Amino acid sequence: MALDSKIPQGPLADKWTNHKNKINLVNPANKRLIDIIVVGTGLAGGSAAATLAELGYNVKAFCFQDSPRRAHSIAAQGGINAAKNYQGDGDSTYRLFYDTVKGGDYRSRESNVHRLAEVSTNIIDQCVAQGVPFARDYGGLLDNRSFGGVLVSRTFYAKGQTGQQLLLGAYSAMNRQIGRGKIKMHTRHEMLDVVIVDGKARGIIARNLVTGEIERHSAHAVVLGTGGYGNAFYLSTYAMGSNVTAAWKAHKRGAYFANPCYTQIHPTCIPVSGDHQSKLTLMSESLRNDGRIWVPKHKKDVEAIRDGSLKPTQLAEEDRDYYLERRYPAFGNLVPRDVASRAAKERCDAGYGVNKTGEAVYLDFASAFMRYGKEQAHVKGLDEDDDALVRKLGQEIVKNKYGNLFQMYEKIVDQNPYETPMMIYPAVHYTMGGVWVDYNLMTTVPGLYCIGEANFSDHGANRLGASALMQGLADGYFVLPYTIGDYLADDIRTGPISIESKEFVEAENSATEIIDKLVNNNGTHSVDYFHKKLGKIMWNKCGMARNEKDLKEAITEIAELREEFWNDVKIPGKADEYNEELAKAGRVADFLELGELFAKDALVREESAGGHFRDEYQTPEGEAMRRKEFQFVSAWEYKGEPKDAVLHKEELVYENIEVKERSYK
Ligand SMILES: Cc1cc2nc3c(=O)[nH]c(=O)nc-3n(C[C@H](O)[C@H](O)[C@H](O)COP(=O)(O)OP(=O)(O)OC[C@H]3O[C@@H](n4cnc5c(N)ncnc54)[C@H](O)[C@@H]3O)c2cc1C
């Protein structure tokens, strides 16, 4: 099937407005005749479900947690971008568009990113109206901070809990509709398949995770807002339950999967501490506004720090290497995540890592304490030369900005970050790849939409911080509610979709077959055993830097591991009961397929771009080397096995932005 991204004609800045003016509408009375399934009630799915119901559609919403409030979105700490230019520092829709395309290493669609920048401002108004308590400045106006890869302050935040506050906003909007009966909420339900009738998505198969019952649900259209797949790496900053199952099952039913190898590795995470760990913790990027990243300049100091004979606070300024400030003076500690992550890896690989395993760098707030403290002392008429006082005053300011993050660090690492620099190391954090969608957010299956992190989205090869929340809420509040009407306008006379058709029976049987196979397998190893092994292959061979040899090995090893999994996995308990291990097994089975496609995609992409770094394609300074021949989205079609997947290319055209070297120097 040829890919048609359905990008509207006309000047970039007018495309979205013109498109909205021309697409079909469904009148209010007819909306009542139409059912929409929304799978996932994180920020993307939650905002979509609430808005669609508010418009009058009958929404059936699904999530696997016991409440939409527990979606992975709740973990988002740092903030959400919008081109409001409240700081008067030169921001604009164009600049947000430009920064995002450049940040994504010129691997995203111009038209989508421009639309994202346009609607970004509406999101803030919407959320403020819902009562989201964004941080405010001294005068009571909304405050902003900076994130990597940009030279303006456009990030709106709610302390270190932005995702939580935004999710409570979307959740309350949903709840209003649940109360009105316009949303039927199915918590603790896991979608296991999508049902295609006459070429159109008409429903899903879901498992009630409490009773184990397999259920059929029908609708006129299906929307997936099921999040990202970074847990394929086992260790990541994702919530433990985040998975690829819904997206992968859609892929197997005909939805192309785009850019699976694009993964964001976040530079600011708490380093791995041992083999028994199941989760990594993010320290928000917002900390790079005030924290300075460094390692010792000399190996002897590294060794002394590692053996405990030297404290980092004792090391003189001239013996520290603030390597981001040294290499990237213009952006300094606020370079994009891929650049900061690779720079940390480079220093650690060169032997300068500061923890026992040599995989950590410092994030130090000492300068910020003094800078803020001096200002406070000045404002309060206190002694600016009293270092102890100044430091204390500065710590108070930092505490107000990032207090919960400092507390979290202390609880996990058992070190006080007000007294000693934090230790950080890159970790898997976000997946830019996902289900391919056109401009209307529709997949290659008619009537099947995909929004939020689950789609291949607007971020190209690298996501800048604070742009995932923006994209999820743009999709859910402001894009999908328009574009889905264009498709549904043809369905106003269709009537309810039966769940008795042969397609529903076939999809249910196929889901049941997989479950039966898993529970009756009676092997010898737990699900985690296989998941950890997969994670190690992914991290070592498809991680921060990739090369042909490793990727080829990864493809073979993942295929072998998948076979071993199906022969030897052991699932205790039964299918018709609450069985967390069974649910996990289904998710890992899908990761084991996705992982292979991931490696295959990375192998085919013979260039370095954003979150995809190939050892073979780098500049003499070790920076990513893009190649014009790869200026495309890779969209994979399922053909039975990951190894047989067929590559389709969506060429990316840049008419409004000059594609240049991506420099942050
Ligand atoms: C620690 C951390 C901090 C972050 N901080 C920021 C930040 O400051 N700013 C920013 O922009 N981004 C941030 N991000 C990224 C951002 O939080 C996510 O990309 C975004 O929240 C994803 O939202 P979503 O709605 O697409 O998916 P999710 O929030 O992951 O929601 C997925 C939903 O799908 C449901 N689901 C999944 N599979 C199934 C299935 N098979 N059946 C039924 N339901 C299913 C889940 O139950 C859930 O409701 C952060 C990410 C992490 C990990």
PDB file of N, CA and C in Angstrom, residues 538-592:
ATOM      1  N   MET A 538      18.993  -5.308  24.093  1.00  0.00           N
ATOM      2  CA  MET A 538      18.589  -4.002  23.563  1.00  0.00           C
ATOM      3  C   MET A 538      19.577  -2.913  23.995  1.00  0.00           C
ATOM      4  N   TRP A 539      19.933  -2.914  25.274  1.00  0.00           N
ATOM      5  CA  TRP A 539      20.797  -1.841  25.796  1.00  0.00           C
ATOM      6  C   TRP A 539      22.212  -1.962  25.230  1.00  0.00           C
ATOM      7  N   ASN A 540      22.725  -3.204  25.198  1.00  0.00           N
ATOM      8  CA  ASN A 540      24.112  -3.371  24.752  1.00  0.00           C
ATOM      9  C   ASN A 540      24.259  -3.229  23.242  1.00  0.00           C
ATOM     10  N   LYS A 541      23.240  -3.648  22.495  1.00  0.00           N
ATOM     11  CA  LYS A 541      23.429  -3.686  21.036  1.00  0.00           C
ATOM     12  C   LYS A 541      22.546  -2.717  20.252  1.00  0.00           C
ATOM     13  N   CYS A 542      21.498  -2.211  20.879  1.00  0.00           N
ATOM     14  CA  CYS A 542      20.647  -1.225  20.178  1.00  0.00           C
ATOM     15  C   CYS A 542      20.493   0.013  21.053  1.00  0.00           C
ATOM     16  N   GLY A 543      21.453   0.293  21.911  1.00  0.00           N
ATOM     17  CA  GLY A 543      21.297   1.370  22.896  1.00  0.00           C
ATOM     18  C   GLY A 543      21.784   2.713  22.389  1.00  0.00           C
ATOM     19  N   MET A 544      22.608   3.372  23.231  1.00  0.00           N
ATOM     20  CA  MET A 544      22.994   4.749  22.925  1.00  0.00           C
ATOM     21  C   MET A 544      23.823   4.870  21.656  1.00  0.00           C
ATOM     22  N   ALA A 545      24.593   3.815  21.335  1.00  0.00           N
ATOM     23  CA  ALA A 545      25.350   3.803  20.084  1.00  0.00           C
ATOM     24  C   ALA A 545      25.192   2.422  19.472  1.00  0.00           C
ATOM     25  N   ARG A 546      25.007   2.387  18.163  1.00  0.00           N
ATOM     26  CA  ARG A 546      24.730   1.116  17.480  1.00  0.00           C
ATOM     27  C   ARG A 546      25.710   0.932  16.329  1.00  0.00           C
ATOM     28  N   ASN A 547      25.981  -0.307  15.960  1.00  0.00           N
ATOM     29  CA  ASN A 547      26.772  -0.554  14.750  1.00  0.00           C
ATOM     30  C   ASN A 547      26.271  -1.810  14.071  1.00  0.00           C
ATOM     31  N   GLU A 548      26.693  -1.976  12.840  1.00  0.00           N
ATOM     32  CA  GLU A 548      26.160  -3.049  11.999  1.00  0.00           C
ATOM     33  C   GLU A 548      26.315  -4.420  12.651  1.00  0.00           C
ATOM     34  N   LYS A 549      27.520  -4.675  13.169  1.00  0.00           N
ATOM     35  CA  LYS A 549      27.796  -6.006  13.728  1.00  0.00           C
ATOM     36  C   LYS A 549      26.857  -6.288  14.905  1.00  0.00           C
ATOM     37  N   ASP A 550      26.790  -5.332  15.836  1.00  0.00           N
ATOM     38  CA  ASP A 550      25.936  -5.526  17.022  1.00  0.00           C
ATOM     39  C   ASP A 550      24.474  -5.703  16.627  1.00  0.00           C
ATOM     40  N   LEU A 551      24.030  -4.904  15.660  1.00  0.00           N
ATOM     41  CA  LEU A 551      22.608  -4.969  15.295  1.00  0.00           C
ATOM     42  C   LEU A 551      22.269  -6.311  14.654  1.00  0.00           C
ATOM     43  N   LYS A 552      23.195  -6.818  13.850  1.00  0.00           N
ATOM     44  CA  LYS A 552      22.947  -8.132  13.239  1.00  0.00           C
ATOM     45  C   LYS A 552      22.889  -9.199  14.326  1.00  0.00           C
ATOM     46  N   GLU A 553      23.785  -9.085  15.277  1.00  0.00           N
ATOM     47  CA  GLU A 553      23.760 -10.054  16.387  1.00  0.00           C
ATOM     48  C   GLU A 553      22.457  -9.934  17.173  1.00  0.00           C
ATOM     49  N   ALA A 554      22.044  -8.683  17.394  1.00  0.00           N
ATOM     50  CA  ALA A 554      20.807  -8.460  18.166  1.00  0.00           C
ATOM     51  C   ALA A 554      19.620  -9.122  17.473  1.00  0.00           C
ATOM     52  N   ILE A 555      19.550  -8.978  16.175  1.00  0.00           N
ATOM     53  CA  ILE A 555      18.417  -9.556  15.426  1.00  0.00           C
ATOM     54  C   ILE A 555      18.375 -11.071  15.648  1.00  0.00           C
ATOM     55  N   THR A 556      19.526 -11.719  15.525  1.00  0.00           N
ATOM     56  CA  THR A 556      19.568 -13.176  15.715  1.00  0.00           C
ATOM     57  C   THR A 556      19.243 -13.530  17.167  1.00  0.00           C
ATOM     58  N   GLU A 557      19.861 -12.813  18.092  1.00  0.00           N
ATOM     59  CA  GLU A 557      19.677 -13.161  19.510  1.00  0.00           C
ATOM     60  C   GLU A 557      18.232 -12.952  19.967  1.00  0.00           C
ATOM     61  N   ILE A 558      17.604 -11.893  19.474  1.00  0.00           N
ATOM     62  CA  ILE A 558      16.212 -11.652  19.896  1.00  0.00           C
ATOM     63  C   ILE A 558      15.297 -12.738  19.331  1.00  0.00           C
ATOM     64  N   ALA A 559      15.550 -13.118  18.078  1.00  0.00           N
ATOM     65  CA  ALA A 559      14.719 -14.182  17.476  1.00  0.00           C
ATOM     66  C   ALA A 559      14.890 -15.486  18.273  1.00  0.00           C
ATOM     67  N   GLU A 560      16.127 -15.779  18.670  1.00  0.00           N
ATOM     68  CA  GLU A 560      16.367 -17.009  19.457  1.00  0.00           C
ATOM     69  C   GLU A 560      15.696 -16.919  20.828  1.00  0.00           C
ATOM     70  N   LEU A 561      15.822 -15.738  21.424  1.00  0.00           N
ATOM     71  CA  LEU A 561      15.220 -15.557  22.752  1.00  0.00           C
ATOM     72  C   LEU A 561      13.705 -15.702  22.679  1.00  0.00           C
ATOM     73  N   ARG A 562      13.124 -15.220  21.588  1.00  0.00           N
ATOM     74  CA  ARG A 562      11.667 -15.327  21.430  1.00  0.00           C
ATOM     75  C   ARG A 562      11.245 -16.797  21.367  1.00  0.00           C
ATOM     76  N   GLU A 563      12.032 -17.569  20.649  1.00  0.00           N
ATOM     77  CA  GLU A 563      11.710 -18.995  20.535  1.00  0.00           C
ATOM     78  C   GLU A 563      11.826 -19.658  21.916  1.00  0.00           C
ATOM     79  N   GLU A 564      12.905 -19.309  22.611  1.00  0.00           N
ATOM     80  CA  GLU A 564      13.118 -19.877  23.948  1.00  0.00           C
ATOM     81  C   GLU A 564      11.956 -19.492  24.868  1.00  0.00           C
ATOM     82  N   PHE A 565      11.523 -18.256  24.753  1.00  0.00           N
ATOM     83  CA  PHE A 565      10.406 -17.780  25.577  1.00  0.00           C
ATOM     84  C   PHE A 565       9.177 -18.664  25.360  1.00  0.00           C
ATOM     85  N   TRP A 566       8.823 -18.861  24.105  1.00  0.00           N
ATOM     86  CA  TRP A 566       7.598 -19.627  23.825  1.00  0.00           C
ATOM     87  C   TRP A 566       7.734 -21.094  24.229  1.00  0.00           C
ATOM     88  N   ASN A 567       8.977 -21.598  24.276  1.00  0.00           N
ATOM     89  CA  ASN A 567       9.162 -22.992  24.700  1.00  0.00           C
ATOM     90  C   ASN A 567       9.242 -23.125  26.207  1.00  0.00           C
ATOM     91  N   ASP A 568       9.748 -22.102  26.862  1.00  0.00           N
ATOM     92  CA  ASP A 568      10.187 -22.338  28.229  1.00  0.00           C
ATOM     93  C   ASP A 568       9.636 -21.373  29.275  1.00  0.00           C
ATOM     94  N   VAL A 569       8.720 -20.505  28.893  1.00  0.00           N
ATOM     95  CA  VAL A 569       8.227 -19.565  29.909  1.00  0.00           C
ATOM     96  C   VAL A 569       7.227 -20.271  30.828  1.00  0.00           C
ATOM     97  N   LYS A 570       7.276 -19.895  32.097  1.00  0.00           N
ATOM     98  CA  LYS A 570       6.342 -20.517  33.047  1.00  0.00           C
ATOM     99  C   LYS A 570       5.419 -19.444  33.608  1.00  0.00           C
ATOM    100  N   ILE A 571       4.126 -19.684  33.465  1.00  0.00           N
ATOM    101  CA  ILE A 571       3.142 -18.733  34.007  1.00  0.00           C
ATOM    102  C   ILE A 571       2.342 -19.460  35.087  1.00  0.00           C
ATOM    103  N   PRO A 572       2.515 -19.083  36.330  1.00  0.00           N
ATOM    104  CA  PRO A 572       1.693 -19.714  37.365  1.00  0.00           C
ATOM    105  C   PRO A 572       0.245 -19.241  37.268  1.00  0.00           C
ATOM    106  N   GLY A 573      -0.655 -19.956  37.888  1.00  0.00           N
ATOM    107  CA  GLY A 573      -2.061 -19.525  37.928  1.00  0.00           C
ATOM    108  C   GLY A 573      -2.810 -19.881  36.664  1.00  0.00           C
ATOM    109  N   LYS A 574      -4.039 -19.328  36.603  1.00  0.00           N
ATOM    110  CA  LYS A 574      -4.933 -19.703  35.503  1.00  0.00           C
ATOM    111  C   LYS A 574      -5.297 -18.479  34.651  1.00  0.00           C
ATOM    112  N   ALA A 575      -6.006 -18.766  33.561  1.00  0.00           N
ATOM    113  CA  ALA A 575      -6.375 -17.678  32.644  1.00  0.00           C
ATOM    114  C   ALA A 575      -7.601 -16.916  33.146  1.00  0.00           C
ATOM    115  N   ASP A 576      -8.505 -17.620  33.851  1.00  0.00           N
ATOM    116  CA  ASP A 576      -9.772 -16.983  34.201  1.00  0.00           C
ATOM    117  C   ASP A 576      -9.750 -16.426  35.625  1.00  0.00           C
ATOM    118  N   GLU A 577      -8.674 -15.764  35.940  1.00  0.00           N
ATOM    119  CA  GLU A 577      -8.562 -15.133  37.258  1.00  0.00           C
ATOM    120  C   GLU A 577      -7.595 -13.955  37.136  1.00  0.00           C
ATOM    121  N   TYR A 578      -7.482 -13.206  38.221  1.00  0.00           N
ATOM    122  CA  TYR A 578      -6.493 -12.130  38.240  1.00  0.00           C
ATOM    123  C   TYR A 578      -5.105 -12.768  38.162  1.00  0.00           C
ATOM    124  N   ASN A 579      -4.357 -12.459  37.135  1.00  0.00           N
ATOM    125  CA  ASN A 579      -3.079 -13.134  36.930  1.00  0.00           C
ATOM    126  C   ASN A 579      -2.086 -12.147  36.314  1.00  0.00           C
ATOM    127  N   GLU A 580      -1.395 -11.453  37.183  1.00  0.00           N
ATOM    128  CA  GLU A 580      -0.495 -10.383  36.742  1.00  0.00           C
ATOM    129  C   GLU A 580       0.645 -10.940  35.875  1.00  0.00           C
ATOM    130  N   GLU A 581       1.099 -12.146  36.218  1.00  0.00           N
ATOM    131  CA  GLU A 581       2.210 -12.746  35.465  1.00  0.00           C
ATOM    132  C   GLU A 581       1.777 -13.049  34.022  1.00  0.00           C
ATOM    133  N   LEU A 582       0.526 -13.440  33.882  1.00  0.00           N
ATOM    134  CA  LEU A 582      -0.011 -13.719  32.541  1.00  0.00           C
ATOM    135  C   LEU A 582      -0.076 -12.426  31.717  1.00  0.00           C
ATOM    136  N   ALA A 583      -0.564 -11.362  32.365  1.00  0.00           N
ATOM    137  CA  ALA A 583      -0.644 -10.078  31.654  1.00  0.00           C
ATOM    138  C   ALA A 583       0.754  -9.650  31.205  1.00  0.00           C
ATOM    139  N   LYS A 584       1.718  -9.816  32.117  1.00  0.00           N
ATOM    140  CA  LYS A 584       3.103  -9.428  31.809  1.00  0.00           C
ATOM    141  C   LYS A 584       3.654 -10.272  30.660  1.00  0.00           C
ATOM    142  N   ALA A 585       3.308 -11.557  30.663  1.00  0.00           N
ATOM    143  CA  ALA A 585       3.829 -12.463  29.626  1.00  0.00           C
ATOM    144  C   ALA A 585       3.377 -12.013  28.236  1.00  0.00           C
ATOM    145  N   GLY A 586       2.117 -11.619  28.132  1.00  0.00           N
ATOM    146  CA  GLY A 586       1.604 -11.160  26.835  1.00  0.00           C
ATOM    147  C   GLY A 586       2.373  -9.934  26.365  1.00  0.00           C
ATOM    148  N   ARG A 587       2.677  -9.040  27.305  1.00  0.00           N
ATOM    149  CA  ARG A 587       3.387  -7.814  26.933  1.00  0.00           C
ATOM    150  C   ARG A 587       4.821  -8.131  26.497  1.00  0.00           C
ATOM    151  N   VAL A 588       5.476  -9.038  27.246  1.00  0.00           N
ATOM    152  CA  VAL A 588       6.871  -9.364  26.897  1.00  0.00           C
ATOM    153  C   VAL A 588       6.928 -10.115  25.560  1.00  0.00           C
ATOM    154  N   ALA A 589       5.919 -10.945  25.304  1.00  0.00           N
ATOM    155  CA  ALA A 589       5.872 -11.647  24.015  1.00  0.00           C
ATOM    156  C   ALA A 589       5.880 -10.628  22.877  1.00  0.00           C
ATOM    157  N   ASP A 590       5.151  -9.537  23.049  1.00  0.00           N
ATOM    158  CA  ASP A 590       5.117  -8.509  21.995  1.00  0.00           C
ATOM    159  C   ASP A 590       6.428  -7.713  21.934  1.00  0.00           C
ATOM    160  N   PHE A 591       7.020  -7.446  23.100  1.00  0.00           N
ATOM    161  CA  PHE A 591       8.336  -6.774  23.094  1.00  0.00           C
ATOM    162  C   PHE A 591       9.365  -7.615  22.329  1.00  0.00           C
ATOM    163  N   LEU A 592       9.222  -8.936  22.455  1.00  0.00           N
ATOM    164  CA  LEU A 592      10.191  -9.819  21.795  1.00  0.00           C
ATOM    165  C   LEU A 592      10.056  -9.779  20.271  1.00  0.00           C
TER     166      LEU A 592
END
